[in-house]
Amino acid sequence: SSDLTACAVVPLSSRHEAEDEIVALWQIDDPTERIAVGAKLRDRFPDDARVLYEYAGTFDSAGEEEQAVAAYDEALAAGLREPFHRRALIQKASTLRHLGRLEQSQEILDDLAAAWPDNDAIALFRALTMHDRHLDAAALGDVLRRLVLRSTDPEVDRYRRSLTAFTDEVR
């Protein structure tokens, strides 16, 4: 997806000037109030990609998925940096899944999985989307294979070759 190729991984070099307000935003239990406080923060920082991302999350956490998708797109278009760029795409894909837009969700998660193959959150959200698409064997196989390859358990190590073969059969 162009969202991934357009953004290089750039570590955050400093604390966001509104970091305390962002933390406080997520301490608000009432979703309507959280959206209102997020809107005020966005009004103060209208072009700030990080603030736009947090604002998108307020819709998402309130179950207002359509508004969340549009707000994630706005944050991504504003040049959201890592790790928030990746997180916005994960959250957008999850939201698309909730909206039943499974192919779009899968496309984003496939791109993310290719770019960050060691990211367990991406793998889990991808498996959930695959399940919703009735690709249960592939989803289960991917998660099992990931577990087999990453496990440090001595018992898994003892059976790694067999477990890998069995897992490949599931996929």
mmCIF file of C-alpha atoms in Angstrom:
data_model
loop_
_atom_site.group_PDB
_atom_site.id
_atom_site.type_symbol
_atom_site.label_atom_id
_atom_site.label_comp_id
_atom_site.label_asym_id
_atom_site.label_seq_id
_atom_site.Cartn_x
_atom_site.Cartn_y
_atom_site.Cartn_z
ATOM 1 C CA SER A 1 0.000 0.000 0.000
ATOM 2 C CA SER A 2 1.206 3.501 -0.676
ATOM 3 C CA ASP A 3 0.752 4.364 3.008
ATOM 4 C CA LEU A 4 3.638 2.038 3.863
ATOM 5 C CA THR A 5 6.017 2.904 1.070
ATOM 6 C CA ALA A 6 5.640 6.641 1.550
ATOM 7 C CA CYS A 7 6.743 6.626 5.176
ATOM 8 C CA ALA A 8 10.250 5.814 6.273
ATOM 9 C CA VAL A 9 10.806 4.629 9.807
ATOM 10 C CA VAL A 10 11.820 7.734 11.712
ATOM 11 C CA PRO A 11 12.240 7.370 15.465
ATOM 12 C CA LEU A 12 10.629 9.964 17.651
ATOM 13 C CA SER A 13 13.363 12.308 18.760
ATOM 14 C CA SER A 14 11.491 14.188 21.454
ATOM 15 C CA ARG A 15 8.412 14.259 23.574
ATOM 16 C CA HIS A 16 5.318 15.766 21.962
ATOM 17 C CA GLU A 17 4.482 19.203 23.363
ATOM 18 C CA ALA A 18 0.947 17.996 24.146
ATOM 19 C CA GLU A 19 2.035 14.624 25.573
ATOM 20 C CA ASP A 20 0.550 15.293 29.017
ATOM 21 C CA GLU A 21 -2.758 16.277 27.429
ATOM 22 C CA ILE A 22 -2.704 13.178 25.239
ATOM 23 C CA VAL A 23 -2.119 10.970 28.271
ATOM 24 C CA ALA A 24 -4.938 12.754 30.108
ATOM 25 C CA LEU A 25 -7.228 12.284 27.100
ATOM 26 C CA TRP A 26 -6.956 8.521 27.449
ATOM 27 C CA GLN A 27 -7.750 8.695 31.158
ATOM 28 C CA ILE A 28 -11.267 9.953 30.346
ATOM 29 C CA ASP A 29 -13.773 7.118 30.718
ATOM 30 C CA ASP A 30 -16.746 8.709 28.980
ATOM 31 C CA PRO A 31 -16.380 8.275 25.188
ATOM 32 C CA THR A 32 -18.419 11.393 24.352
ATOM 33 C CA GLU A 33 -16.309 13.529 26.650
ATOM 34 C CA ARG A 34 -13.110 11.956 25.275
ATOM 35 C CA ILE A 35 -14.156 12.892 21.721
ATOM 36 C CA ALA A 36 -14.963 16.466 22.841
ATOM 37 C CA VAL A 37 -11.614 16.863 24.609
ATOM 38 C CA GLY A 38 -9.871 15.316 21.583
ATOM 39 C CA ALA A 39 -11.620 17.831 19.316
ATOM 40 C CA LYS A 40 -10.341 20.719 21.447
ATOM 41 C CA LEU A 41 -6.829 19.293 21.266
ATOM 42 C CA ARG A 42 -7.176 18.909 17.490
ATOM 43 C CA ASP A 43 -8.399 22.504 17.216
ATOM 44 C CA ARG A 44 -5.235 23.644 18.993
ATOM 45 C CA PHE A 45 -2.997 21.489 16.769
ATOM 46 C CA PRO A 46 -4.970 21.236 13.482
ATOM 47 C CA ASP A 47 -2.054 20.088 11.316
ATOM 48 C CA ASP A 48 -0.300 17.879 13.862
ATOM 49 C CA ALA A 49 -0.375 14.271 12.639
ATOM 50 C CA ARG A 50 0.105 12.801 16.129
ATOM 51 C CA VAL A 51 -2.819 14.789 17.538
ATOM 52 C CA LEU A 52 -4.942 13.812 14.533
ATOM 53 C CA TYR A 53 -4.063 10.162 15.197
ATOM 54 C CA GLU A 54 -5.086 10.408 18.843
ATOM 55 C CA TYR A 55 -8.291 12.158 17.812
ATOM 56 C CA ALA A 56 -9.042 9.299 15.404
ATOM 57 C CA GLY A 57 -8.627 6.903 18.281
ATOM 58 C CA THR A 58 -11.288 8.708 20.289
ATOM 59 C CA PHE A 59 -13.844 7.858 17.601
ATOM 60 C CA ASP A 60 -12.575 4.308 17.348
ATOM 61 C CA SER A 61 -12.812 3.674 21.084
ATOM 62 C CA ALA A 62 -16.338 5.117 21.093
ATOM 63 C CA GLY A 63 -17.494 2.717 18.366
ATOM 64 C CA GLU A 64 -17.826 5.474 15.767
ATOM 65 C CA GLU A 65 -15.932 3.544 13.112
ATOM 66 C CA GLU A 66 -16.736 5.577 9.989
ATOM 67 C CA GLN A 67 -15.490 8.778 11.646
ATOM 68 C CA ALA A 68 -12.443 6.889 12.914
ATOM 69 C CA VAL A 69 -11.460 5.675 9.425
ATOM 70 C CA ALA A 70 -11.707 9.208 8.004
ATOM 71 C CA ALA A 71 -9.702 10.599 10.920
ATOM 72 C CA TYR A 72 -7.004 7.900 10.567
ATOM 73 C CA ASP A 73 -6.735 8.796 6.887
ATOM 74 C CA GLU A 74 -6.346 12.457 7.824
ATOM 75 C CA ALA A 75 -3.576 11.642 10.314
ATOM 76 C CA LEU A 76 -1.774 9.422 7.800
ATOM 77 C CA ALA A 77 -2.019 12.103 5.108
ATOM 78 C CA ALA A 78 -0.549 14.637 7.541
ATOM 79 C CA GLY A 79 2.715 12.667 7.663
ATOM 80 C CA LEU A 80 2.313 10.581 10.808
ATOM 81 C CA ARG A 81 5.674 9.215 11.936
ATOM 82 C CA GLU A 82 6.591 5.892 13.481
ATOM 83 C CA PRO A 83 5.554 4.216 15.627
ATOM 84 C CA PHE A 84 2.224 6.018 15.271
ATOM 85 C CA HIS A 85 2.079 5.536 11.492
ATOM 86 C CA ARG A 86 2.122 1.757 11.896
ATOM 87 C CA ARG A 87 -0.321 1.922 14.816
ATOM 88 C CA ALA A 88 -2.752 4.061 12.825
ATOM 89 C CA LEU A 89 -2.700 1.506 10.014
ATOM 90 C CA ILE A 90 -3.255 -1.367 12.460
ATOM 91 C CA GLN A 91 -6.132 0.479 14.077
ATOM 92 C CA LYS A 92 -7.601 1.485 10.715
ATOM 93 C CA ALA A 93 -7.439 -2.125 9.525
ATOM 94 C CA SER A 94 -9.160 -3.295 12.700
ATOM 95 C CA THR A 95 -11.845 -0.658 12.270
ATOM 96 C CA LEU A 96 -12.372 -1.654 8.642
ATOM 97 C CA ARG A 97 -12.816 -5.220 9.874
ATOM 98 C CA HIS A 98 -15.545 -4.073 12.270
ATOM 99 C CA LEU A 99 -17.214 -2.281 9.369
ATOM 100 C CA GLY A 100 -17.175 -5.478 7.311
ATOM 101 C CA ARG A 101 -14.692 -4.061 4.809
ATOM 102 C CA LEU A 102 -12.624 -7.209 5.122
ATOM 103 C CA GLU A 103 -10.665 -7.050 1.867
ATOM 104 C CA GLN A 104 -9.442 -3.532 2.669
ATOM 105 C CA SER A 105 -8.495 -4.627 6.169
ATOM 106 C CA GLN A 106 -6.649 -7.668 4.820
ATOM 107 C CA GLU A 107 -4.737 -5.592 2.267
ATOM 108 C CA ILE A 108 -3.473 -3.187 4.926
ATOM 109 C CA LEU A 109 -2.540 -6.018 7.286
ATOM 110 C CA ASP A 110 -0.793 -7.987 4.532
ATOM 111 C CA ASP A 111 1.310 -4.917 3.721
ATOM 112 C CA LEU A 112 2.055 -4.366 7.401
ATOM 113 C CA ALA A 113 2.993 -8.031 7.884
ATOM 114 C CA ALA A 114 5.429 -7.799 4.977
ATOM 115 C CA ALA A 115 6.991 -4.621 6.384
ATOM 116 C CA TRP A 116 7.049 -5.770 10.043
ATOM 117 C CA PRO A 117 7.157 -9.586 9.984
ATOM 118 C CA ASP A 118 8.079 -9.804 13.687
ATOM 119 C CA ASN A 119 5.138 -7.719 14.911
ATOM 120 C CA ASP A 120 2.787 -9.984 16.864
ATOM 121 C CA ALA A 121 -0.026 -7.413 17.017
ATOM 122 C CA ILE A 122 -0.111 -7.245 13.227
ATOM 123 C CA ALA A 123 -0.156 -11.040 13.016
ATOM 124 C CA LEU A 124 -3.037 -11.281 15.472
ATOM 125 C CA PHE A 125 -5.174 -8.608 13.811
ATOM 126 C CA ARG A 126 -4.432 -10.226 10.455
ATOM 127 C CA ALA A 127 -5.573 -13.621 11.767
ATOM 128 C CA LEU A 128 -8.815 -12.084 13.032
ATOM 129 C CA THR A 129 -9.510 -10.538 9.639
ATOM 130 C CA MET A 130 -8.681 -13.817 7.917
ATOM 131 C CA HIS A 131 -11.100 -15.599 10.256
ATOM 132 C CA ASP A 132 -13.855 -13.138 9.351
ATOM 133 C CA ARG A 133 -13.113 -13.851 5.693
ATOM 134 C CA HIS A 134 -13.600 -17.576 6.402
ATOM 135 C CA LEU A 135 -9.909 -18.249 5.896
ATOM 136 C CA ASP A 136 -9.691 -20.078 9.214
ATOM 137 C CA ALA A 137 -7.152 -22.701 8.178
ATOM 138 C CA ALA A 138 -4.767 -20.055 6.846
ATOM 139 C CA ALA A 139 -5.269 -17.851 9.923
ATOM 140 C CA LEU A 140 -4.736 -20.733 12.343
ATOM 141 C CA GLY A 141 -1.767 -22.005 10.360
ATOM 142 C CA ASP A 142 -0.101 -18.589 10.352
ATOM 143 C CA VAL A 143 -0.531 -18.120 14.101
ATOM 144 C CA LEU A 144 0.584 -21.669 14.893
ATOM 145 C CA ARG A 145 3.631 -21.344 12.643
ATOM 146 C CA ARG A 146 4.532 -18.062 14.317
ATOM 147 C CA LEU A 147 4.275 -19.709 17.735
ATOM 148 C CA VAL A 148 6.334 -22.712 16.683
ATOM 149 C CA LEU A 149 9.086 -20.560 15.173
ATOM 150 C CA ARG A 150 9.238 -18.074 18.068
ATOM 151 C CA SER A 151 8.803 -20.381 21.030
ATOM 152 C CA THR A 152 11.694 -20.849 23.430
ATOM 153 C CA ASP A 153 9.915 -23.693 25.231
ATOM 154 C CA PRO A 154 12.208 -26.765 25.380
ATOM 155 C CA GLU A 155 9.292 -29.077 24.599
ATOM 156 C CA VAL A 156 8.430 -27.102 21.470
ATOM 157 C CA ASP A 157 12.107 -27.164 20.543
ATOM 158 C CA ARG A 158 12.122 -30.948 20.863
ATOM 159 C CA TYR A 159 9.223 -31.237 18.401
ATOM 160 C CA ARG A 160 9.913 -28.175 16.250
ATOM 161 C CA ARG A 161 10.433 -30.098 13.001
ATOM 162 C CA SER A 162 7.205 -32.085 13.400
ATOM 163 C CA LEU A 163 5.227 -29.079 14.601
ATOM 164 C CA THR A 164 6.470 -27.026 11.660
ATOM 165 C CA ALA A 165 5.405 -29.756 9.218
ATOM 166 C CA PHE A 166 1.996 -30.156 10.878
ATOM 167 C CA THR A 167 1.479 -26.423 10.923
ATOM 168 C CA ASP A 168 2.318 -26.200 7.226
ATOM 169 C CA GLU A 169 -0.350 -28.839 6.572
ATOM 170 C CA VAL A 170 -2.940 -26.648 8.321
ATOM 171 C CA ARG A 171 -1.997 -23.673 6.161
#
